[in-house]
Coordinates of C-alpha atoms in Angstrom, one line a residue:
Chain A
X1 CA 123.0 110.0 116.5
X2 CA 126.3 111.2 116.0
X3 CA 128.4 112.6 119.0
X4 CA 128.1 116.3 118.6
X5 CA 131.7 116.6 119.5
X6 CA 132.6 115.1 116.0
X7 CA 130.9 118.1 114.3
X8 CA 133.0 120.6 116.2
X9 CA 136.2 118.7 115.5
X10 CA 135.3 118.4 111.7
X11 CA 135.7 122.1 111.2
X12 CA 139.0 123.0 113.1
X13 CA 139.9 126.7 113.3
X14 CA 137.0 127.9 111.1
X15 CA 138.2 125.9 108.1
X16 CA 135.4 124.6 105.8
X17 CA 135.5 120.9 105.0
X18 CA 136.1 121.9 101.4
X19 CA 139.3 123.8 102.4
X20 CA 140.4 120.8 104.5
X21 CA 139.9 118.4 101.5
X22 CA 141.9 120.9 99.2
X23 CA 144.9 120.5 101.2
X24 CA 145.9 117.1 100.1
X25 CA 144.5 116.7 96.7
X26 CA 147.7 115.3 95.1
X27 CA 148.3 112.6 97.6
X28 CA 144.7 111.3 97.3
X29 CA 144.8 111.2 93.5
X30 CA 148.0 109.2 93.6
X31 CA 146.4 107.0 96.2
X32 CA 143.3 106.6 94.0
X33 CA 145.4 105.7 91.1
X34 CA 147.1 102.8 93.1
X35 CA 143.7 101.8 94.8
X36 CA 142.2 98.4 94.0
X37 CA 139.3 100.0 92.3
X38 CA 141.6 101.0 89.5
X39 CA 144.4 98.3 89.5
X40 CA 142.1 95.3 89.6
X41 CA 140.3 95.9 86.5
X42 CA 143.5 97.2 84.7
X43 CA 145.1 93.9 85.6
X44 CA 142.1 91.7 84.2
X45 CA 141.9 93.9 81.0
X46 CA 145.6 93.5 80.3
X47 CA 145.4 89.9 81.1
X48 CA 142.6 89.2 78.6
X49 CA 144.3 91.2 75.9
X50 CA 147.5 89.4 76.3
X51 CA 145.7 85.9 76.2
X52 CA 143.6 87.1 73.2
X53 CA 146.9 88.0 71.3
X54 CA 148.8 85.0 72.2
X55 CA 145.7 82.6 71.7
X56 CA 145.2 84.1 68.0
X57 CA 149.1 83.7 67.3
X58 CA 149.3 80.3 68.6
X59 CA 146.2 78.9 66.7
X60 CA 147.1 80.8 63.5
X61 CA 143.5 82.1 63.4
X62 CA 143.1 84.2 60.2
X63 CA 142.3 87.8 60.8
X64 CA 139.0 87.6 59.0
X65 CA 137.8 85.2 61.7
X66 CA 139.3 86.9 64.8
X67 CA 142.2 89.7 64.5
X68 CA 144.3 90.1 67.5
X69 CA 144.4 93.3 69.6
X70 CA 147.4 94.5 68.0
X71 CA 146.1 94.2 64.5
X72 CA 143.0 96.0 65.6
X73 CA 145.0 98.9 67.0
X74 CA 147.0 99.1 63.8
X75 CA 143.9 99.2 61.8
X76 CA 142.4 101.8 64.0
X77 CA 145.5 104.1 63.3
X78 CA 145.6 103.4 59.6
X79 CA 141.8 104.0 59.0
X80 CA 141.5 106.8 61.4
X81 CA 140.8 109.3 58.6
X82 CA 137.6 107.4 57.4
X83 CA 136.4 106.2 60.7
X84 CA 136.7 109.4 62.8
X85 CA 134.5 111.4 60.6
X86 CA 131.9 108.9 60.8
X87 CA 132.0 108.6 64.4
X88 CA 131.6 112.4 64.6
X89 CA 128.3 112.0 62.5
X90 CA 127.1 109.5 65.0
X91 CA 128.1 111.5 68.0
X92 CA 126.2 114.3 66.4
X93 CA 123.0 112.3 66.1
X94 CA 123.4 111.0 69.7
X95 CA 124.0 114.5 71.1
X96 CA 121.0 116.0 69.5
X97 CA 118.8 113.0 70.4
X98 CA 120.0 113.1 73.9
X99 CA 119.6 116.9 74.4
X100 CA 116.0 116.4 72.8
X101 CA 115.3 113.5 75.2
X102 CA 116.4 115.6 78.3
X103 CA 114.3 118.5 77.2
X104 CA 111.1 116.5 76.5
X105 CA 111.7 114.0 79.3
X106 CA 111.9 116.7 81.9
X107 CA 109.1 118.7 80.5
X108 CA 106.6 116.0 80.3
X109 CA 107.7 114.7 83.8
X110 CA 106.8 118.1 85.2
X111 CA 103.5 118.1 83.3
X112 CA 102.8 114.7 84.8
X113 CA 103.4 115.8 88.4
X114 CA 101.1 118.9 87.8
X115 CA 98.1 116.9 86.9
X116 CA 97.4 113.3 87.9
X117 CA 94.9 113.1 85.1
X118 CA 97.6 114.0 82.5
X119 CA 99.8 111.3 84.0
X120 CA 97.1 108.7 84.1
X121 CA 96.1 109.4 80.4
X122 CA 99.5 109.6 78.8
X123 CA 102.0 107.3 80.7
X124 CA 100.8 104.1 79.2
X125 CA 101.7 105.5 75.8
X126 CA 105.1 106.5 76.9
X127 CA 105.5 102.9 78.1
X128 CA 104.2 101.7 74.8
X129 CA 106.7 104.0 72.8
X130 CA 109.4 102.6 75.0
X131 CA 108.7 99.0 74.7
X132 CA 108.1 99.1 70.8
X133 CA 111.4 97.7 69.3
X134 CA 113.3 100.4 67.7
X135 CA 114.5 98.1 64.9
X136 CA 111.1 97.5 64.0
X137 CA 109.8 101.1 63.7
X138 CA 112.9 102.7 62.3
X139 CA 112.2 101.8 58.6
X140 CA 108.8 103.4 59.1
X141 CA 110.3 106.5 60.7
X142 CA 112.9 106.8 57.9
X143 CA 110.0 106.3 55.3
X144 CA 107.8 109.0 56.8
X145 CA 110.7 111.7 57.3
X146 CA 111.7 111.2 53.7
X147 CA 108.1 112.0 52.7
X148 CA 108.3 115.3 54.7
X149 CA 111.9 116.4 54.2
X150 CA 114.1 116.2 51.1
X151 CA 117.8 115.5 50.8
X152 CA 120.6 114.7 53.4
X153 CA 118.8 116.2 56.2
X154 CA 116.1 113.6 56.1
X155 CA 118.4 110.8 57.1
X156 CA 119.8 112.8 59.9
X157 CA 116.3 113.9 61.2
X158 CA 114.9 110.2 61.1
X159 CA 118.1 108.7 62.9
X160 CA 117.7 111.5 65.6
X161 CA 114.0 110.6 66.0
X162 CA 115.0 106.9 66.5
X163 CA 117.7 107.8 69.1
X164 CA 115.4 110.0 70.8
X165 CA 112.6 107.5 71.2
X166 CA 115.1 105.1 73.0
X167 CA 116.7 107.8 75.1
X168 CA 113.6 109.6 76.2
X169 CA 111.9 107.1 78.5
X170 CA 114.5 106.7 81.3
X171 CA 114.6 110.3 81.9
X172 CA 110.8 110.7 81.8
X173 CA 110.2 107.8 84.3
X174 CA 113.0 108.6 86.6
X175 CA 112.3 112.2 86.7
X176 CA 108.6 111.6 87.3
X177 CA 109.6 109.2 90.3
X178 CA 111.8 111.8 91.5
X179 CA 109.3 114.7 91.5
X180 CA 106.9 112.4 93.4
X181 CA 109.4 111.5 96.0
X182 CA 109.4 114.9 97.8
X183 CA 109.6 114.4 101.5
X184 CA 106.0 114.6 102.8
X185 CA 106.8 116.5 105.9
X186 CA 108.4 119.3 103.6
X187 CA 105.3 119.2 101.4
X188 CA 103.2 119.8 104.5
X189 CA 105.6 122.6 105.4
X190 CA 105.3 124.2 101.9
X191 CA 101.4 123.9 102.2
X192 CA 101.6 125.5 105.6
X193 CA 103.3 128.4 104.4
X194 CA 101.0 128.9 101.5
X195 CA 103.6 128.2 98.8
X196 CA 102.3 128.1 95.3
X197 CA 102.8 125.5 92.7
X198 CA 105.6 127.2 91.1
X199 CA 107.5 127.6 94.4
X200 CA 106.8 123.9 95.4
X201 CA 108.2 122.8 92.1
X202 CA 111.2 125.1 92.1
X203 CA 112.3 124.8 95.6
X204 CA 111.1 121.2 96.6
X205 CA 110.1 118.9 93.7
X206 CA 112.9 119.8 91.3
X207 CA 115.8 119.6 93.9
X208 CA 114.3 116.3 95.2
X209 CA 114.2 114.8 91.7
X210 CA 117.8 115.8 90.9
X211 CA 119.4 112.7 91.8
X212 CA 116.8 110.5 90.1
X213 CA 117.0 112.8 87.0
X214 CA 120.8 112.4 86.9
X215 CA 120.4 108.5 87.2
X216 CA 118.1 108.8 84.2
X217 CA 120.6 110.9 82.3
X218 CA 123.4 108.4 82.7
X219 CA 121.2 105.5 81.3
X220 CA 119.8 107.8 78.5
X221 CA 123.4 109.0 77.4
X222 CA 124.3 105.3 76.6
X223 CA 120.9 104.5 75.1
X224 CA 120.9 107.5 72.8
X225 CA 124.1 106.1 71.4
X226 CA 122.7 102.7 71.0
X227 CA 119.6 104.1 69.4
X228 CA 121.8 106.0 66.9
X229 CA 123.8 103.0 66.0
X230 CA 120.7 100.6 65.6
X231 CA 119.0 103.2 63.6
X232 CA 122.0 103.7 61.2
X233 CA 122.0 99.9 60.7
X234 CA 118.7 99.8 59.5
X235 CA 119.0 102.8 57.3
X236 CA 122.2 101.5 55.9
X237 CA 123.0 104.9 54.3
X238 CA 126.1 105.5 52.4
X239 CA 127.6 108.7 51.0
X240 CA 129.4 111.4 52.8
X241 CA 127.3 111.7 55.9
X242 CA 127.4 108.0 57.0
X243 CA 127.9 107.1 60.7
X244 CA 130.1 104.7 62.3
X245 CA 127.4 101.9 62.2
X246 CA 127.5 102.0 58.4
X247 CA 131.3 101.6 58.5
X248 CA 130.9 98.6 60.8
X249 CA 128.3 97.2 58.3
X250 CA 130.4 97.7 55.1
X251 CA 133.6 96.3 56.9
X252 CA 131.7 93.1 57.7
X253 CA 130.3 92.9 54.1
X254 CA 133.9 93.2 52.8
X255 CA 135.3 91.0 55.3
X256 CA 137.5 93.6 56.7
X257 CA 137.1 92.3 60.1
X258 CA 140.0 94.2 61.7
X259 CA 138.5 97.4 60.5
X260 CA 135.1 96.2 61.9
X261 CA 136.6 95.7 65.2
X262 CA 138.4 99.1 65.0
X263 CA 135.1 100.9 64.5
X264 CA 133.6 98.8 67.2
X265 CA 136.3 99.7 69.5
X266 CA 135.5 103.5 68.7
X267 CA 131.9 103.2 69.3
X268 CA 132.4 101.5 72.7
X269 CA 134.9 104.3 73.7
X270 CA 132.4 106.8 72.7
X271 CA 129.7 105.2 75.0
X272 CA 132.1 104.8 77.9
X273 CA 133.1 108.6 77.5
X274 CA 129.5 109.7 77.5
X275 CA 129.0 107.6 80.6
X276 CA 132.0 108.8 82.4
X277 CA 131.2 112.5 81.4
X278 CA 127.5 112.2 82.8
X279 CA 128.9 110.5 85.9
X280 CA 131.3 113.3 86.6
X281 CA 128.5 115.9 86.0
X282 CA 126.2 114.0 88.7
X283 CA 128.9 113.7 91.2
X284 CA 129.6 117.5 90.7
X285 CA 125.9 118.4 91.1
X286 CA 125.3 116.3 94.1
X287 CA 128.6 116.2 95.8
X288 CA 127.5 118.7 98.7
X289 CA 124.5 116.8 99.9
X290 CA 123.4 113.5 98.2
X291 CA 124.5 110.2 99.7
X292 CA 125.6 108.8 96.2
X293 CA 128.2 111.3 95.8
X294 CA 129.7 111.6 99.4
X295 CA 132.9 109.9 100.4
X296 CA 132.7 108.6 103.8
X297 CA 135.5 107.3 106.0
X298 CA 134.6 104.3 108.1
Chain B
X1 CA 85.2 130.4 124.1
X2 CA 86.9 132.7 126.8
X3 CA 88.0 136.2 125.6
X4 CA 91.6 135.3 125.9
X5 CA 91.6 131.9 124.0
X6 CA 93.7 131.7 120.9
X7 CA 91.8 128.9 119.4
X8 CA 89.1 126.5 120.1
X9 CA 88.0 123.2 118.8
X10 CA 84.4 122.2 119.4
X11 CA 82.8 118.7 118.7
X12 CA 85.6 117.8 116.4
X13 CA 85.3 114.3 114.9
X14 CA 87.5 112.8 112.2
X15 CA 86.7 109.5 110.5
X16 CA 89.1 108.0 108.0
X17 CA 87.7 106.6 104.7
X18 CA 88.4 103.2 105.9
X19 CA 86.1 103.7 108.9
X20 CA 88.5 104.3 111.8
X21 CA 87.4 106.9 114.1
X22 CA 90.5 109.0 114.7
X23 CA 88.8 111.6 116.9
X24 CA 85.3 111.6 118.5
X25 CA 83.6 114.9 119.8
X26 CA 86.7 116.6 120.9
X27 CA 86.5 119.8 122.6
X28 CA 89.6 122.0 123.5
X29 CA 90.4 125.6 124.0
X30 CA 93.8 126.9 124.2
X31 CA 94.5 130.3 125.6
X32 CA 97.0 132.9 124.7
X33 CA 100.5 132.1 125.9
X34 CA 99.7 128.8 127.3
X35 CA 102.1 125.8 126.9
X36 CA 99.6 123.0 126.2
X37 CA 100.7 119.4 125.8
X38 CA 98.7 116.7 124.0
X39 CA 99.5 113.4 125.8
X40 CA 98.5 109.9 124.9
X41 CA 99.3 106.5 123.4
X42 CA 99.9 106.2 119.8
X43 CA 96.7 106.0 117.8
X44 CA 94.8 108.5 120.1
X45 CA 94.6 111.2 117.5
X46 CA 97.0 113.7 119.1
X47 CA 98.8 114.3 116.0
X48 CA 95.6 114.7 114.0
X49 CA 94.4 117.3 116.3
X50 CA 97.7 119.3 115.7
X51 CA 97.2 118.8 111.9
X52 CA 93.6 120.1 111.9
X53 CA 94.6 123.2 113.9
X54 CA 97.6 123.8 111.3
X55 CA 95.0 123.6 108.5
X56 CA 96.9 120.4 107.2
X57 CA 94.1 118.0 107.8
X58 CA 90.3 118.2 107.4
X59 CA 87.7 117.4 110.1
X60 CA 84.7 115.3 109.5
X61 CA 82.5 117.4 111.7
X62 CA 82.9 120.1 114.2
X63 CA 84.5 123.4 114.2
X64 CA 87.8 125.3 114.7
X65 CA 87.6 128.9 115.6
X66 CA 90.4 131.3 115.9
X67 CA 90.1 134.5 118.0
X68 CA 91.4 138.0 117.1
X69 CA 92.8 137.8 113.6
X70 CA 91.5 135.3 111.2
X71 CA 95.0 134.2 110.3
X72 CA 97.5 133.6 113.2
X73 CA 101.1 133.3 112.3
X74 CA 101.7 129.6 112.9
X75 CA 104.7 127.4 112.9
X76 CA 105.0 123.6 112.7
X77 CA 107.8 121.5 113.9
X78 CA 107.7 117.8 112.7
X79 CA 108.9 114.7 114.5
X80 CA 111.6 114.6 111.8
X81 CA 113.7 117.5 111.2
X82 CA 112.5 117.6 107.6
X83 CA 115.2 119.6 106.4
X84 CA 116.2 120.0 102.7
X85 CA 119.5 118.1 102.3
X86 CA 120.4 120.2 99.3
X87 CA 120.3 123.5 101.1
X88 CA 122.7 124.9 103.8
X89 CA 121.4 125.5 107.4
X90 CA 121.0 129.1 106.6
X91 CA 118.9 128.5 103.6
X92 CA 116.7 125.9 105.4
X93 CA 115.9 128.4 108.0
X94 CA 115.3 131.1 105.4
X95 CA 112.6 128.9 103.7
X96 CA 109.6 130.3 105.2
X97 CA 110.7 133.9 104.5
X98 CA 111.5 132.9 100.8
X99 CA 108.1 131.4 100.4
X100 CA 106.4 134.5 101.5
X101 CA 108.5 136.5 98.9
X102 CA 111.1 138.2 101.0
X103 CA 114.3 138.7 99.5
X104 CA 117.6 137.3 100.5
X105 CA 119.2 140.5 101.8
X106 CA 115.9 141.4 103.8
X107 CA 115.7 138.1 105.4
X108 CA 119.3 137.8 106.5
X109 CA 118.8 139.3 110.0
X110 CA 115.8 137.3 110.9
X111 CA 117.7 134.1 109.8
X112 CA 120.8 135.1 112.0
X113 CA 118.5 135.9 114.8
X114 CA 116.5 132.6 114.7
X115 CA 119.9 130.6 114.6
X116 CA 121.2 132.6 117.6
X117 CA 118.1 131.5 119.6
X118 CA 118.8 127.9 119.1
X119 CA 122.7 128.3 119.5
X120 CA 123.7 127.4 116.0
X121 CA 125.4 130.7 115.0
X122 CA 128.6 129.5 113.1
X123 CA 126.8 126.7 111.4
X124 CA 125.2 128.8 108.8
X125 CA 126.9 127.2 105.7
X126 CA 126.9 123.7 107.0
X127 CA 124.7 121.1 105.1
X128 CA 122.2 119.0 107.2
X129 CA 124.2 115.8 106.8
X130 CA 127.1 117.4 108.8
X131 CA 124.8 117.9 111.8
X132 CA 124.0 115.5 114.6
X133 CA 120.3 114.6 115.2
X134 CA 119.8 117.3 118.1
X135 CA 121.3 119.9 115.9
X136 CA 119.2 119.1 113.0
X137 CA 116.2 119.5 115.4
X138 CA 117.5 122.9 116.4
X139 CA 117.6 123.9 112.8
X140 CA 114.1 122.8 112.4
X141 CA 113.0 124.9 115.3
X142 CA 115.0 127.8 113.9
X143 CA 113.0 127.5 110.7
X144 CA 109.8 127.6 112.8
X145 CA 110.9 130.7 114.6
X146 CA 112.0 132.6 111.8
X147 CA 108.6 133.9 111.0
X148 CA 108.1 135.1 114.5
X149 CA 105.0 132.9 115.1
X150 CA 102.4 133.6 117.6
X151 CA 101.3 129.8 117.8
X152 CA 104.0 127.0 117.8
X153 CA 102.6 123.6 117.0
X154 CA 105.0 120.8 117.6
X155 CA 104.5 117.1 116.8
X156 CA 106.6 115.0 118.9
X157 CA 109.7 117.1 118.0
X158 CA 112.0 115.4 120.3
X159 CA 110.8 111.7 120.1
X160 CA 113.7 110.4 118.0
X161 CA 116.5 112.0 120.2
X162 CA 118.6 110.4 123.0
X163 CA 117.6 111.3 126.5
X164 CA 120.3 113.8 127.2
X165 CA 119.8 115.8 124.1
X166 CA 116.1 115.7 124.7
X167 CA 116.3 117.1 128.1
X168 CA 118.7 120.0 126.9
X169 CA 116.3 120.9 124.1
X170 CA 113.5 120.7 126.6
X171 CA 114.9 123.4 128.8
X172 CA 116.0 125.4 125.8
X173 CA 112.6 125.5 124.5
X174 CA 111.3 126.4 127.8
X175 CA 113.6 129.3 128.0
X176 CA 112.7 130.6 124.6
X177 CA 109.0 130.3 125.4
X178 CA 109.2 132.3 128.5
X179 CA 110.9 135.1 126.8
X180 CA 108.6 135.1 123.7
X181 CA 105.3 134.0 125.3
X182 CA 104.1 132.0 122.3
X183 CA 101.0 129.9 122.6
X184 CA 102.6 126.4 122.2
X185 CA 100.6 123.0 121.4
X186 CA 103.2 120.2 122.0
X187 CA 102.3 116.6 121.1
X188 CA 104.2 114.0 123.0
X189 CA 103.7 110.5 124.5
X190 CA 106.4 111.1 127.2
X191 CA 104.7 112.0 130.5
X192 CA 107.8 113.5 132.1
X193 CA 108.4 115.7 129.1
X194 CA 104.6 116.9 129.2
X195 CA 104.9 117.8 133.0
X196 CA 108.2 119.4 132.8
X197 CA 107.3 121.8 130.0
X198 CA 103.5 122.5 130.1
X199 CA 101.2 124.5 132.3
X200 CA 98.4 122.4 131.0
X201 CA 98.5 118.6 130.0
X202 CA 95.5 117.3 127.9
X203 CA 95.5 113.5 128.4
X204 CA 93.9 111.6 125.5
X205 CA 92.8 107.9 125.0
X206 CA 92.7 105.8 121.7
X207 CA 89.9 104.2 119.9
X208 CA 88.1 106.7 119.4
X209 CA 90.5 109.5 120.0
X210 CA 89.2 111.5 122.8
X211 CA 90.1 113.9 125.7
X212 CA 90.0 112.0 129.2
X213 CA 91.5 114.8 131.3
X214 CA 92.7 118.3 131.5
X215 CA 95.4 118.7 134.0
X216 CA 96.8 122.0 135.0
X217 CA 100.5 122.0 136.2
X218 CA 100.6 124.7 138.7
X219 CA 104.4 124.7 139.1
X220 CA 106.0 128.2 138.7
X221 CA 108.4 128.9 135.9
X222 CA 111.3 129.2 135.3
X223 CA 111.6 125.4 135.9
X224 CA 114.9 124.2 136.7
X225 CA 116.5 120.6 136.5
X226 CA 115.6 120.4 140.2
X227 CA 112.0 120.6 139.3
X228 CA 112.4 117.2 137.6
X229 CA 113.2 115.5 140.9
X230 CA 110.8 117.4 143.1
X231 CA 107.9 115.8 144.8
X232 CA 105.5 118.0 143.0
X233 CA 106.7 116.8 139.7
X234 CA 106.4 113.2 140.8
X235 CA 103.0 113.8 142.1
X236 CA 101.9 115.1 138.6
X237 CA 103.4 112.2 136.8
X238 CA 101.8 109.6 139.0
X239 CA 98.4 111.5 138.7
X240 CA 98.7 111.5 134.8
X241 CA 100.0 108.1 134.6
X242 CA 97.0 106.9 136.6
X243 CA 94.6 108.6 134.3
X244 CA 96.3 107.2 131.2
X245 CA 96.1 103.5 132.6
X246 CA 92.5 104.1 133.7
X247 CA 91.5 105.2 130.3
X248 CA 93.3 102.2 128.8
X249 CA 91.5 99.6 131.0
X250 CA 88.0 101.3 130.5
X251 CA 88.8 100.7 126.8
X252 CA 89.6 97.1 127.4
X253 CA 86.6 96.5 129.5
X254 CA 84.5 98.3 126.7
X255 CA 85.8 95.9 124.3
X256 CA 85.2 92.7 126.4
X257 CA 81.7 93.7 127.0
X258 CA 81.0 94.5 123.3
X259 CA 82.6 91.2 122.2
X260 CA 80.0 89.4 124.7
X261 CA 77.1 91.3 123.5
X262 CA 74.9 89.1 121.4
X263 CA 74.0 92.0 118.9
X264 CA 77.5 92.3 118.0
X265 CA 78.0 88.6 117.5
X266 CA 74.8 88.8 115.2
X267 CA 76.0 91.5 113.1
X268 CA 79.3 89.8 112.7
X269 CA 77.7 86.6 111.4

C-alpha cells in the first residue's frame, strides 16, 4: 500500500497532475531526445550504414549485387515520381483492408461474447482462415473476384480481401480475449444492479477490452501492409494502378537493384509509420488509466 | 421469522458440482438495523452465504425469504475495491445510479454526498491508480452507499488493508452505520474486527459450512477506541476464539473417527 501522504503531495495547491506535467514539456522533450532509448539505436543504425557504404566501396561490389546506402538514397530521390504513386496505391489497399479488419474483427468479437455457442461454432474457422497461407489462396481470390467484378476495380478488391484476411485475426482474437477479461467482481456488481446486456457491454466489457483491442490494432496495422504487398506480388499487376510490390518485382526482373532497395525502403518506412501512428493512438487513449501508458518515476 | 427480521435463510445447503459441501442446513435470521458479522476460517462458506443473500449465487436447497418489500435495496462491497480503472472516482461512485438509468445531472448530488460520507471530497476527478489501498476501499464503499441501501453486504472489505487503515475504516463505518441504521452483514475472519463492529457475531465452521454459535455483543454504541482494550472486549474475543477452536477440534475428531471406521475404508477400496 502507498503512503496516503504521497497522494496529497501529488496534487499541490489544487493543481491536477496534468497541469503539473504541462509546466515542463520542453525540458522533458529535450531530455527524451538525448536519452539512451533514442541515442543508442541511432548510433547503431548510423554505424551499420557507414560500415555498409565503406564495405561496398572497398570490395568494389557492383550495384546490381549490393548498392551502397548513398546510391539507394539517390535512386529514391530520382525515382520518387514513379515509386511514390505506387506506394499510395498500396497504402490505399492497406487502409481499406485495415478499416475493414477493425470493423469486422470488433463486430465478430462482440458477437462471440454475446453467445458462447456462436463462439464455439465459428472460432475454429477464424483460426483456419488465419493459418491458411495467403500466398496460396491469393490466386483463387483474384480469380473469383474477376468473375464477379470487371475492370480495374477487380484487382483492388481482391488485393484488399487478401490484406483483410491477414489483418482481421489479431483484432478478433485480442478483442475476444479482452471482452472476456472483465473483472469478475465488477461483473457481479453489474449483475447485482440488474444491468442489461447492452450496459454490461458498453460500460464494462468494451472498456476492459480496449487495451487488448489496441494491442491487436498495432499487430494488424503491420499485417495489413504485409498482406497487401504479398497479394500484389501474386497478382503481379501492371498498368497505371500498380502498387509498390509490383515496382519491387519489376526492378528485380530488370536488375535495377538500387531501385528495388529504394522501393523496399519506402515500404518499410510506411510500415514503421503505421506502427508509430497506432502506438501514439494507443498511448493517447490509455494514458489516464492503463499501466502500459503510464510513466512512473522510481 | 420474527416480525422485525429483514431476511431469513432456512435450511440452506449448497453443494458444488465437484461434491464439495459448502453449506449444510444453515439457518440465519437477520433483523432490521442489526450489524451482524459472519466469522469463521476460510472455506466455512461465509462468503457463500453473503452471495446467496445478494442473489449472486444459487443454493442447492433451502429458502431465502425477505420481509416487507420483495426487493430490498442492497449494496455489496467486495474484498477488492473492484473499481473501474478507466473511470474517475466520481464516475466509479456514479455507476449504480447510471445503471438504473439516472442521468448525470440528476446523480451529481447523490455522488457528492456519498463521497462526503467517506471523506473523499476533493478526489472526484482522480483515477483509482492515484489512490492508496485504503482510499480505493473508501471509493468502493461510497459506490455502495450512493443508492442509499437498506441492506449493506460486505465481504471481507478490509482484509487486504494494513492494521492502521483497517481500524480507521472500522470506526468510520461504525459511525456511518449509527447515523443511517442500515442492516449490515459483514464477513470477516478477524475476531477483533467482528467483536468491535457487530452487535451479533455468527461463528461458522468449515467442512461442511455451518453455524456453530450465535453470540450477541451487548456493548453499547458508540464504541470508542477504549472499547478495543476493555475487559468486556477481551471477554468476547476469548469466548469466540474458544468456540472457533472447539469447532475446529470437533472437526478433526470427526475426521479421525471416520478414517478408522471400517465402512469408510471399505468404500475407499
